Short mmCIF file of C-alpha atoms in Angstrom, two decimals:
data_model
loop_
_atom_site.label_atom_id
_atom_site.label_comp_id
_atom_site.label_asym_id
_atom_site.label_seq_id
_atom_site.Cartn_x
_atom_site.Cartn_y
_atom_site.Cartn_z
CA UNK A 1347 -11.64 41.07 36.62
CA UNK A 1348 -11.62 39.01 39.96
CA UNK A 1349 -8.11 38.47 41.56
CA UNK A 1350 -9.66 34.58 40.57
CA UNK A 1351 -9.60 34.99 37.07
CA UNK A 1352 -6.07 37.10 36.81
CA UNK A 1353 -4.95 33.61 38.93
CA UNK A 1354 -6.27 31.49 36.41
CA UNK A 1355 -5.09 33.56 33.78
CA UNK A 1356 -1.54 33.19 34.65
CA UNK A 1357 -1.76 29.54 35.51
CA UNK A 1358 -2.75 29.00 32.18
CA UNK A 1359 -0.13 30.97 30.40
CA UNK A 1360 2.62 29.35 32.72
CA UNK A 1361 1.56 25.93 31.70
CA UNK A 1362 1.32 26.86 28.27
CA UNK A 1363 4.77 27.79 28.33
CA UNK A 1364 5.99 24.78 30.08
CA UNK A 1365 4.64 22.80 27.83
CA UNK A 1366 6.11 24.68 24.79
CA UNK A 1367 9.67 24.35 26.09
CA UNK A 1368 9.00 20.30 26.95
CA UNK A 1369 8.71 20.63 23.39
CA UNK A 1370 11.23 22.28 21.93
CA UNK A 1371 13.85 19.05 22.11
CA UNK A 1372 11.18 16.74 20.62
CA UNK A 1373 10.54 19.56 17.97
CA UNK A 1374 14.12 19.90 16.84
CA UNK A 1375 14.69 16.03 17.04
CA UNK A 1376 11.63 15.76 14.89
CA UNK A 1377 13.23 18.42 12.22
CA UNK A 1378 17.28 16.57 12.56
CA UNK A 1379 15.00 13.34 11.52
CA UNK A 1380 13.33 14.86 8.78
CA UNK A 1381 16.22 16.92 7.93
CA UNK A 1382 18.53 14.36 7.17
CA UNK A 1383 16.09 11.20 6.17
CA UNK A 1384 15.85 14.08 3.25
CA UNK A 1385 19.96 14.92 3.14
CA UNK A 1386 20.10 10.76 2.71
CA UNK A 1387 17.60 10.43 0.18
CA UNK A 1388 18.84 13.26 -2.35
CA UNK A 1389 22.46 11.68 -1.52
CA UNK A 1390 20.95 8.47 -2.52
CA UNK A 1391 19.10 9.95 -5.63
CA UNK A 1392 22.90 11.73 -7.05
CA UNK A 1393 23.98 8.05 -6.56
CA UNK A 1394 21.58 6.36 -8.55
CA UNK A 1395 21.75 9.21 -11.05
CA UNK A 1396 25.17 11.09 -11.47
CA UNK A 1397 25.33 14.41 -13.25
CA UNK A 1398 26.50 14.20 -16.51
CA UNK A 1399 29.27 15.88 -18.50
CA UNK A 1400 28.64 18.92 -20.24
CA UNK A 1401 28.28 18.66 -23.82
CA UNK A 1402 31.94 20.16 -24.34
CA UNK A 1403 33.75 17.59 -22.12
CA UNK A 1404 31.78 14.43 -23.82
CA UNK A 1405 33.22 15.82 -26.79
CA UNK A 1406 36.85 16.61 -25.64
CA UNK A 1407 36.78 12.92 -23.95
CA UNK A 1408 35.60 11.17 -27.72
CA UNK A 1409 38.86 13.58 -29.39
CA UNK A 1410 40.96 11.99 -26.55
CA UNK A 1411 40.05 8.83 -27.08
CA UNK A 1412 40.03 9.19 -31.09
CA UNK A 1413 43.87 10.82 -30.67
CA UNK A 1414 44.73 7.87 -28.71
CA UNK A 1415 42.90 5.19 -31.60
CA UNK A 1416 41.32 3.68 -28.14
CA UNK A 1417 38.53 2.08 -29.82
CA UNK A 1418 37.00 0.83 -26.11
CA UNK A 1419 37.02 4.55 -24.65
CA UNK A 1420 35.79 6.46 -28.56
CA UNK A 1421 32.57 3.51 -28.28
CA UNK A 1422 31.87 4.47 -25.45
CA UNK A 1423 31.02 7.91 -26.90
CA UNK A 1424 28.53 6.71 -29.35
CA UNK A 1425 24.92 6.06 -28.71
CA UNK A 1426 23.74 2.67 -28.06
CA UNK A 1427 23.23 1.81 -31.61
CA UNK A 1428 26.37 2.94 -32.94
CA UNK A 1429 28.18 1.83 -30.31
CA UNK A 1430 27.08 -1.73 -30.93
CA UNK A 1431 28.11 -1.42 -34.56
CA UNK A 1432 31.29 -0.14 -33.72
CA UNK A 1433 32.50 -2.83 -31.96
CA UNK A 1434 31.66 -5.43 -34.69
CA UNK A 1435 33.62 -3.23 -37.15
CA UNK A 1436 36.79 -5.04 -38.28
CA UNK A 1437 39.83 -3.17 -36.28
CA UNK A 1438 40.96 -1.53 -39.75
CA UNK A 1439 37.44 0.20 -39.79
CA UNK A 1440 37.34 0.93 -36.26
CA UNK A 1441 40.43 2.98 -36.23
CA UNK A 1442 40.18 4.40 -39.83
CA UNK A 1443 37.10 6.11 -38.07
CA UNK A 1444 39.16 7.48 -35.10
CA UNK A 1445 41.52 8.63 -37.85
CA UNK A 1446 38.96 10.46 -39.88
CA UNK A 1447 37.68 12.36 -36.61
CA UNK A 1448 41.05 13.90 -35.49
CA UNK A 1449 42.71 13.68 -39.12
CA UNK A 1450 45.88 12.21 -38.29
CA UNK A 1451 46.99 8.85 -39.37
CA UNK A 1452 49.24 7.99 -36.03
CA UNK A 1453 47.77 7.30 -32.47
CA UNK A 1454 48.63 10.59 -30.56
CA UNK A 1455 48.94 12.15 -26.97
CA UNK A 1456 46.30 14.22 -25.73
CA UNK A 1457 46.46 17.50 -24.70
CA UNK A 1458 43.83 19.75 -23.40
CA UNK A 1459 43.86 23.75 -22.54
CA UNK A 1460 42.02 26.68 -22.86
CA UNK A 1461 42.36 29.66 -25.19
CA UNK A 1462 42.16 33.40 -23.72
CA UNK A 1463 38.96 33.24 -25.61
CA UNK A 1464 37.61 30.50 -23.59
CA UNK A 1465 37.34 27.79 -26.07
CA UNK A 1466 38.22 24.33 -25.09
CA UNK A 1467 40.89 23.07 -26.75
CA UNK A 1468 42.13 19.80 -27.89
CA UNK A 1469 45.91 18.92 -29.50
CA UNK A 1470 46.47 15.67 -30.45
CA UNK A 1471 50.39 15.31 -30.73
CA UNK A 1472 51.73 12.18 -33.50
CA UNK A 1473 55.63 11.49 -33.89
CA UNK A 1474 54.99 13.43 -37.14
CA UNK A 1475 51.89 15.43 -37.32
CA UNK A 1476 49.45 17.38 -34.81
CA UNK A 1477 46.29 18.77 -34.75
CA UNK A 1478 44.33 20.86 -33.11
CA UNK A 1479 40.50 21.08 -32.11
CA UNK A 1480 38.87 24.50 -30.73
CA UNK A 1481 35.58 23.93 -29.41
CA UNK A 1482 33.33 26.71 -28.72
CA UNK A 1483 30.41 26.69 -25.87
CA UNK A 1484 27.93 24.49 -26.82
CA UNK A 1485 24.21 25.61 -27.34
CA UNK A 1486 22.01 23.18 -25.63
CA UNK A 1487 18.26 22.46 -26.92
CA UNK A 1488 16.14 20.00 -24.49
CA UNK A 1489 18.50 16.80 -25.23
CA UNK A 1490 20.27 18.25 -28.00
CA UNK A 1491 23.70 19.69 -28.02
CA UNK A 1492 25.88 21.40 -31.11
CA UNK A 1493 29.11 22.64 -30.49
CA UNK A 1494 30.99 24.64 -33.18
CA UNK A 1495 34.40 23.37 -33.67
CA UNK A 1496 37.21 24.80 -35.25
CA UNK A 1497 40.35 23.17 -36.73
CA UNK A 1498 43.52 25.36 -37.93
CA UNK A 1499 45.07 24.61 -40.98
CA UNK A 1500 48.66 25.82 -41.20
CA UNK A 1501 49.07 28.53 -44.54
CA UNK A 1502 45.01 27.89 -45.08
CA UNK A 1503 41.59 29.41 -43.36
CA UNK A 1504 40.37 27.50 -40.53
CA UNK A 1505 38.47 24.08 -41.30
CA UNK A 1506 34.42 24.74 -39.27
CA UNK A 1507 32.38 22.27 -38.40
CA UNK A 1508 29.64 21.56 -35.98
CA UNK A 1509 29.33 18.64 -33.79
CA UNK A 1510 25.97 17.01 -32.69
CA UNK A 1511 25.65 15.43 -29.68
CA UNK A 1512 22.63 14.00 -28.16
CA UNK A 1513 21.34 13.06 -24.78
CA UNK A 1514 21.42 9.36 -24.10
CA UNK A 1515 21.08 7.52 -20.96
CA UNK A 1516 21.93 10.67 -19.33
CA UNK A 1517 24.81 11.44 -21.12
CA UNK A 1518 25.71 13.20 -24.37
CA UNK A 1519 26.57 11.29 -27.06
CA UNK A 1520 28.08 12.14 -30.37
CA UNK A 1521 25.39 12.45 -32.82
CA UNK A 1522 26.50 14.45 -36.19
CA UNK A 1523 29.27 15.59 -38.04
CA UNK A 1524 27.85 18.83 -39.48
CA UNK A 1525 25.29 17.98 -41.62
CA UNK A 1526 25.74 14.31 -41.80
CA UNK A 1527 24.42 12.47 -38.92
CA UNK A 1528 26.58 9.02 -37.53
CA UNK A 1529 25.17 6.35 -38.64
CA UNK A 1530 27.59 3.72 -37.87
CA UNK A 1531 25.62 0.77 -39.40
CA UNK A 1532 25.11 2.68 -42.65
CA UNK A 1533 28.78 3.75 -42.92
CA UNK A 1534 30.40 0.02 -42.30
CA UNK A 1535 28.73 -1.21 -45.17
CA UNK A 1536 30.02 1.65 -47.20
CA UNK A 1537 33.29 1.46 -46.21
CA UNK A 1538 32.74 -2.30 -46.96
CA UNK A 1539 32.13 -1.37 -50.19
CA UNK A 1540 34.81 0.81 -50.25
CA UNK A 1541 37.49 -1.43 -48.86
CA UNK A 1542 36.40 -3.87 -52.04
CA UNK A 1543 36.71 -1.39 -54.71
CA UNK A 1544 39.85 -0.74 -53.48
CA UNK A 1545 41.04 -4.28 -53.10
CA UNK A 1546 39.97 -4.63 -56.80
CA UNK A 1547 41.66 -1.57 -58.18
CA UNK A 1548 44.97 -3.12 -56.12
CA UNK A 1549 44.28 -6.23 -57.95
CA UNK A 1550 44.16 -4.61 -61.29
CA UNK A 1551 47.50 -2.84 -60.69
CA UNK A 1552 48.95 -6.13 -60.23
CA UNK A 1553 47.53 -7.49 -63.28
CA UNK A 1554 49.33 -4.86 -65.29
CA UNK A 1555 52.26 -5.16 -63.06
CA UNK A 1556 52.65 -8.63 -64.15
CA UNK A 1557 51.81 -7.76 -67.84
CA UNK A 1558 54.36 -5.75 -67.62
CA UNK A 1559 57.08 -8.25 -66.43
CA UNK A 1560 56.30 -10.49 -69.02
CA UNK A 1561 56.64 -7.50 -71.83
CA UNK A 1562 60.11 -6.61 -70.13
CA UNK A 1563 61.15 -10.13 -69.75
CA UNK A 1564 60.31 -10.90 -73.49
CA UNK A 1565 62.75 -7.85 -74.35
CA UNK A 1566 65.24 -9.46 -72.31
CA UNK A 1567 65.57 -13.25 -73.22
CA UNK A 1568 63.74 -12.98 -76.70
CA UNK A 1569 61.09 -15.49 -75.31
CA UNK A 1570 58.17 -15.22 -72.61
CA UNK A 1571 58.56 -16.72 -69.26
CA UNK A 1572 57.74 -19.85 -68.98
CA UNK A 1573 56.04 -19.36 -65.43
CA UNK A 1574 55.39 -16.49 -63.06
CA UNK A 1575 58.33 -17.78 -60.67
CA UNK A 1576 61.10 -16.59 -63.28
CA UNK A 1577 60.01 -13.50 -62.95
CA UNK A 1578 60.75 -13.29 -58.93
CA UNK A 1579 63.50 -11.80 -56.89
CA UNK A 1580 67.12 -12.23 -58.14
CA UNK A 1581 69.33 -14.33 -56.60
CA UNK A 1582 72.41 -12.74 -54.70
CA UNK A 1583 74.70 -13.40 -57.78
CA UNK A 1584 72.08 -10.96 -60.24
CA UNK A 1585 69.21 -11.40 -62.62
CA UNK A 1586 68.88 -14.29 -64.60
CA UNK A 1587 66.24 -16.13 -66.50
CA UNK A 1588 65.37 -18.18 -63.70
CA UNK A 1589 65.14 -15.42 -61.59
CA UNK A 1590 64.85 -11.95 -63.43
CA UNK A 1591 64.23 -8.99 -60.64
CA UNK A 1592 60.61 -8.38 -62.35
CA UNK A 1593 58.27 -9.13 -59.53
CA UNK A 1594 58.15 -9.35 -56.43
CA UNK A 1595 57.91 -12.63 -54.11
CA UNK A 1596 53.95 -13.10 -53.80
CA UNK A 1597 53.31 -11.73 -57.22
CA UNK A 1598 55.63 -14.36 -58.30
CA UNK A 1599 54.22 -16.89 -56.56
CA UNK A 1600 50.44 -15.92 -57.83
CA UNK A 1601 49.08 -14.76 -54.46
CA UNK A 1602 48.63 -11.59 -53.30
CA UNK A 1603 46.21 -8.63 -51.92
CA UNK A 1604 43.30 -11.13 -51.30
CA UNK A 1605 43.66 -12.68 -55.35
CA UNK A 1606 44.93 -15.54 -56.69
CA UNK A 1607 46.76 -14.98 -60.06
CA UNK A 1608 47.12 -17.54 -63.32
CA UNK A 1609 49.91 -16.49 -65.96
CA UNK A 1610 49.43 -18.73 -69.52
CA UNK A 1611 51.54 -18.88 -72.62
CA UNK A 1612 48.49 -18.65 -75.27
CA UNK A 1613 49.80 -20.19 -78.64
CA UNK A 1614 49.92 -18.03 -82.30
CA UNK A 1615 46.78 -19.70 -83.97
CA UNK A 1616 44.38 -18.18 -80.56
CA UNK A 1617 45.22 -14.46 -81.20
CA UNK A 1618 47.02 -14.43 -85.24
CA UNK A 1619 45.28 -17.02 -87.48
CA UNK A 1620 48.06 -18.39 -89.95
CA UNK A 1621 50.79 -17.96 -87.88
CA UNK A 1622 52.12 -21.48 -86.86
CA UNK A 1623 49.87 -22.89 -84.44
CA UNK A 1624 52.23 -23.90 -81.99
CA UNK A 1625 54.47 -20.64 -81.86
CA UNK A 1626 54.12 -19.52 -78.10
CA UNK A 1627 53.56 -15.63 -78.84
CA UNK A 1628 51.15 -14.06 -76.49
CA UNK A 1629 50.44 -13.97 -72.86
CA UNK A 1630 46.91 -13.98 -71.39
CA UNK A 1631 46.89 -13.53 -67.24
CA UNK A 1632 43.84 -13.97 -64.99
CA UNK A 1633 43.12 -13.46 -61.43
CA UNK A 1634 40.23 -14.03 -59.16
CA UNK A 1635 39.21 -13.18 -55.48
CA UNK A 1636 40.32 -16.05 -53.04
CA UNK A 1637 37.13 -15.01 -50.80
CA UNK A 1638 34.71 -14.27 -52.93
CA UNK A 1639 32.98 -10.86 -51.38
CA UNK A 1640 35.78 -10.73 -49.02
CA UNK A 1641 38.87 -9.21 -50.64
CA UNK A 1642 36.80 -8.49 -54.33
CA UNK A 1643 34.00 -9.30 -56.13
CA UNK A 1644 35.18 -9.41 -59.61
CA UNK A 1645 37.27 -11.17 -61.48
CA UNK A 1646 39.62 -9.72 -64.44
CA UNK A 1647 41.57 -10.92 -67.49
CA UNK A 1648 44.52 -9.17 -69.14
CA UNK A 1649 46.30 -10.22 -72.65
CA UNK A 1650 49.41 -9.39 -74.74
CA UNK A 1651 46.84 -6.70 -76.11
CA UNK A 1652 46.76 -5.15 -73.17
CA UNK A 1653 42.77 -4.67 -72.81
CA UNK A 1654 41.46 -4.97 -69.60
CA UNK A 1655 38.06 -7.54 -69.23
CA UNK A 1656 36.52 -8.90 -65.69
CA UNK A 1657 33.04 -9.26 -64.24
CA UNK A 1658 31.36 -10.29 -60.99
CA UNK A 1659 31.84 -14.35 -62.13
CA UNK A 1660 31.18 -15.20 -58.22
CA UNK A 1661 35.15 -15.94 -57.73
CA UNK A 1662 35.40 -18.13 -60.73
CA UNK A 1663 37.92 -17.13 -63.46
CA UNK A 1664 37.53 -14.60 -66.15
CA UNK A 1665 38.28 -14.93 -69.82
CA UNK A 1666 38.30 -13.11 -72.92
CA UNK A 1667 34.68 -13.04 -73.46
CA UNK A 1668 34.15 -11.05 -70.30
CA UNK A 1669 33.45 -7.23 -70.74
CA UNK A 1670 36.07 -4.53 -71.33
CA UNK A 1671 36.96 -2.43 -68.33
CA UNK A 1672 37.66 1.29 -69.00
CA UNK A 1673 40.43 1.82 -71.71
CA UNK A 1674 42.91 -0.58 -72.91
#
């Protein structure tokens, strides 16, 4: 090779290398660019999308909020649906549900630790009662959670049951009890139904109730009250006819738990043909719902016999033709 060529050569190779480090600072200012135009966007991204809970804290938050019978915070843990029919539960339902998932009848306080075991736990500490939830790790299928939980029972084995929890939105949301899946709009209207058949059964206690004033009134004076009003509170000076201990003050005054009440003298000839027909003898009371489908659907009728009729008469008043109702 000529002494031409090696000259060349190097010239080249110098340039080269000239030109390399005239590059280097446009290089790395290209790569800080890139670098963080790419640190901005994935900041950007966790923004718009935060990480969710794990399936164990979603749960721990909805016994928190259960505990404390914050109906706003435990809605908030249901899926959209549910969620929705929550919140157009009448409070009573609302918070017999938070009840029924922490079994305690008080709002509580909170509490949260972990066992040596690892489980999560969750006390929920009433003025008179507490309970507490042990949640093990939760086993996670695509957007599907279940987390065993346990719950001890003092003198008793352990109550089990696995919560379901499903992916909503991002976040877990309570999904099943066990086996039975939350279906909020399904279990208002049977603990509408529920709430009636127990506002009916009150109803019929009262009936008897005031059945049985009359009997033990009758025993007293020798006659029947005249009205249900006698049969009110005592005065401060004692029991009298006028005001004979036997029921209490809305009883008395024919309106209470949701039903309006109607107390009749029924004369001899309606119940004992041949008996003198004006001879007050017998008692027939009747009460109906004051909101139809509200408070009760049926209506019931009790007599001096003591047999128990009623039927679904749309709030209107039953009578002695209606059917019997279990034994007299």
């Amino acid at each position: 090779m000529s002494r031409t060529g090696l000259s060349l050569s190097a010239f080249n190779m110098r340039q080269a290398k000239i030109k390399t480090e005239r590059l280097k600072p446009v290089l790395l200012g290209l790569a800080i660019f890139f670098l963080s135009a790419f640190s901005g966007a994935a900041a950007h991204a966790q923004q718009q999308q935060p990480m969710a809970v794990p399936p164990e804290t979603a749960l721990s938050d909805a016994l928190s909020a259960a505990c404390r019978q914050d109906s706003p915070a435990f809605g908030s843990s249901l899926t959209a649906e549910n969620a929705a029919a929550f919140r157009t539960l009448p409070s009573p339902q609302r918070t017999a549900m938070m009840k029924r998932f922490v079994l305690l009848e008080e709002p509580g306080r909170p509490l949260f630790s972990t066992s040596n075991g690892g489980q999560k736990i969750v006390r929920c500490e009433s003025p008179s009662f507490t309970t507490e939830m042990r949640l093990d790790a939760a086993k996670v299928h695509e957007n599907l959670a279940f987390i065993p939980m346990e719950i001890p029972i003092t003198g008793d084995e352990p109550r089990k049951v696995t919560i379901g929890l499903v992916r909503e939105g991002g976040n877990w949301k309570l999904l099943s009890v066990g086996l039975i899946l939350l279906d909020v709009p399904a279990m208002a209207k049977q603990w509408a139904q529920a709430d009636l058949d127990a506002n009916e059964d009150i109803a019929i206690a009262d009936l008897r109730s005031v059945a049985a004033a009359a009997n033990a009134y009758r025993n007293a004076y020798g006659v029947l009250p005249e009205t249900l009003a006698v049969l009110g509170p005592a005065q401060a000076d004692g029991v009298s006819p006028d005001a004979a201990g036997l029921l209490d003050a809305a009883l008395a005054a024919g309106d209470k738990d949701g039903y309006t009440f109607r107390y009749a003298i029924v004369p001899a000839t309606d119940f004992a043909p041949g008996e003198d027909s004006g001879k007050p003898v017998n008692f027939s009371i009747a009460c109906s719902p004051k909101e139809y489908g509200k408070m009760g659907r049926r209506s019931f009728f009790l007599d001096s016999s003591g047999v128990l009729r009623g039927a679904d008469k749309k709030g209107d008043i039953a009578d002695r033709t209606d059917p019997r109702i279990g034994p007299s």
